[in-house]
Amino acid sequence: HIYLFTIPSAMPTEQSPLLDDQCSPNDGRQKLIFIIINGILGAGVLGSYVAGFIMIPDVTLLWGNISDAMMYVYIVSILGATVGFPLAFFGVVLSGPLKWRPGFRCQIDPWMWLTTGVFLFLSCSCLWMPLCTAVLAPEKSTASYNRYAHAISLALFGAGTGAAIFASGLWALDMGMAARIGATWTALHCLIGDATLWPVYFAAGVLE
């Protein structure tokens, strides 16, 4: 007897749903995972802030030696990110099926891309305030700063990288402009304001 075996190709073809849909459509399970991760880690970020404000004797120490003019700029940037990320989150949750834009050839599932970015952004953000609390509570300590400085920088850089991954995904999807701008503002604030400028002011304030 002669048997003919057909071995399916591991590579996507023109008829493959993977390429036709530019990865995979929006389905309820993936959206639910995205929402749960945002909810749990978002609550963790807010909880860490509340605990830090309670434990740090003088929360103004978090500003370091930042000038008044730069503080106003920084506060505006924070407010933009505070509004921008929820806009991006609800833009994703309320969107139709996620599909990469024509010309963006990607084998990564859109939900995997966005969820990975958000997970990195929020999980690293959960670490920032506890690390600052270790430096400033019960009192400002140069020794503690020297011990945790690299961890603080890595946490901020990780948060910025996650926000950038999330924002880049929205630009590659058929997503509303408000969501794209909100995510981009958040990413720029994290990478420039938090990960680049703030550590300089914070270090100067602790080490003076």
C-alpha positions in Angstrom: 0.0 0.0 0.0 1.1 3.5 -0.7 0.2 6.2 1.8 0.4 9.9 1.0 1.0 12.2 4.0 0.4 15.9 3.8 2.5 17.8 6.3 1.1 21.3 7.0 3.6 24.0 6.7 4.6 25.8 9.9 4.9 29.0 8.0 1.8 31.1 7.4 0.5 31.2 3.8 -1.7 33.6 1.9 -4.7 31.7 3.0 -3.6 31.5 6.6 -5.9 33.4 9.1 -2.7 34.6 10.8 -1.7 36.7 7.8 -5.2 37.5 6.6 -6.1 39.0 10.0 -2.6 40.4 10.6 -2.3 38.2 13.7 -5.5 37.3 15.6 -8.8 39.0 16.1 -10.0 40.4 19.4 -11.5 37.7 21.5 -13.1 37.8 24.9 -10.6 35.7 26.8 -7.6 37.8 25.7 -9.5 41.0 26.5 -10.4 39.7 29.9 -6.7 38.9 30.7 -5.8 42.4 29.6 -8.4 43.9 31.9 -7.5 41.7 34.8 -3.8 42.6 34.5 -4.6 46.3 34.4 -6.9 46.0 37.3 -4.6 44.1 39.6 -1.4 45.9 38.8 -3.1 49.3 38.6 -4.4 48.7 42.2 -0.9 47.7 43.2 0.5 51.0 41.9 -2.1 53.1 43.7 -1.6 51.0 46.9 2.1 51.5 46.8 1.6 55.3 46.5 -0.8 55.4 49.5 1.7 53.3 51.6 4.6 55.5 50.5 2.8 58.8 51.4 2.0 57.3 54.8 5.5 56.0 55.6 7.6 58.8 54.2 7.9 61.6 56.8 8.1 64.4 54.2 6.8 63.5 50.8 8.3 66.7 49.3 11.6 64.8 49.5 10.5 62.8 46.5 11.0 65.9 44.4 14.7 66.2 45.3 16.1 69.6 44.5 13.9 70.2 41.4 13.3 73.9 40.7 9.9 75.4 40.9 9.7 76.0 37.2 10.7 72.5 36.3 8.2 71.2 38.9 5.3 72.9 37.1 6.4 71.3 33.8 6.7 68.0 35.5 3.3 68.2 37.1 1.7 69.1 33.7 3.4 66.0 32.3 2.2 63.8 35.1 -1.4 65.1 34.6 -1.1 64.3 30.9 0.0 60.8 31.6 -2.7 60.4 34.3 -5.4 61.2 31.7 -3.6 59.6 28.8 -3.2 56.1 30.0 -6.9 55.6 30.9 -7.8 57.0 27.4 -5.5 54.4 25.9 -6.8 51.6 28.1 -10.5 52.3 27.3 -9.6 52.8 23.7 -8.3 49.2 23.6 -11.1 47.7 25.7 -13.9 49.4 23.7 -12.3 48.7 20.3 -13.5 46.2 17.7 -11.4 43.2 16.7 -7.7 44.0 17.0 -5.9 43.8 13.6 -2.5 45.1 12.6 -2.6 47.9 10.0 -1.8 47.0 6.4 2.0 46.9 5.9 2.8 46.0 9.5 3.8 42.4 9.1 3.9 40.9 12.6 3.6 37.3 13.8 3.0 38.4 17.4 -0.6 38.4 18.5 -1.8 42.0 19.0 -3.2 41.2 22.5 0.1 39.6 23.5 1.9 42.8 22.4 -0.3 45.2 24.3 -0.6 43.0 27.4 3.2 42.5 27.6 3.7 46.3 27.4 1.2 47.0 30.1 2.4 44.3 32.3 6.0 45.6 32.2 4.8 49.2 32.6 2.6 48.6 35.7 4.7 45.9 37.4 7.8 48.2 37.3 5.7 51.1 38.4 4.7 49.1 41.5 8.4 49.1 42.5 9.1 52.8 42.4 7.5 54.0 45.5 8.6 51.1 47.8 12.2 51.7 46.7 11.9 55.4 47.4 10.3 54.6 50.7 13.4 52.5 51.5 15.6 55.5 50.9 13.5 58.2 52.6 11.8 56.4 55.6 12.1 56.6 58.5 14.6 59.4 57.5 16.6 60.4 54.4 19.6 58.1 54.1 22.5 58.4 51.7 23.5 54.8 52.4 20.1 53.6 51.5 20.2 55.6 48.3 23.5 54.1 47.3 22.0 50.7 47.9 18.8 51.2 45.9 19.8 53.7 43.3 20.3 51.2 40.5 17.1 49.4 41.3 15.2 52.6 41.2 16.7 53.5 37.8 15.9 50.0 36.4 12.3 50.1 37.6 11.8 53.5 36.0 13.5 52.4 32.7 11.4 49.2 32.7 8.2 51.2 33.2 9.1 53.5 30.4 10.0 50.6 28.1 6.7 48.9 28.8 4.8 52.1 28.1 6.6 52.5 24.9 5.8 48.9 23.8 2.2 49.5 24.6 2.1 52.9 22.7 3.9 51.5 19.6 1.3 48.7 19.4 -1.5 51.2 19.3 0.1 53.1 16.4 0.3 49.8 14.5 -3.4 49.0 15.1 -6.6 50.6 13.8 -7.0 52.5 17.1 -8.5 55.9 17.9 -6.2 58.9 17.9 -7.1 59.8 21.5 -5.8 56.4 22.7 -2.6 56.7 20.6 -1.8 60.2 21.9 -2.6 59.2 25.5 -0.3 56.2 25.3 2.4 58.1 23.6 2.3 60.9 26.2 2.5 58.3 29.0 5.5 56.7 27.4 7.3 59.9 26.8 6.7 61.1 30.4 8.0 57.8 31.7 11.1 57.7 29.5 12.1 61.4 29.7 10.5 62.7 32.9 10.7 59.7 35.2 13.6 57.6 33.9 15.9 60.4 32.7 15.3 63.7 34.6 13.7 62.8 37.9 16.6 60.5 39.1 19.0 63.4 38.8 16.9 65.7 40.9 16.1 63.0 43.4 19.8 62.0 43.8 20.8 65.6 44.3 18.2 66.1 47.0 19.2 62.9 48.9 22.9 63.4 48.7 23.1 67.1 49.5 
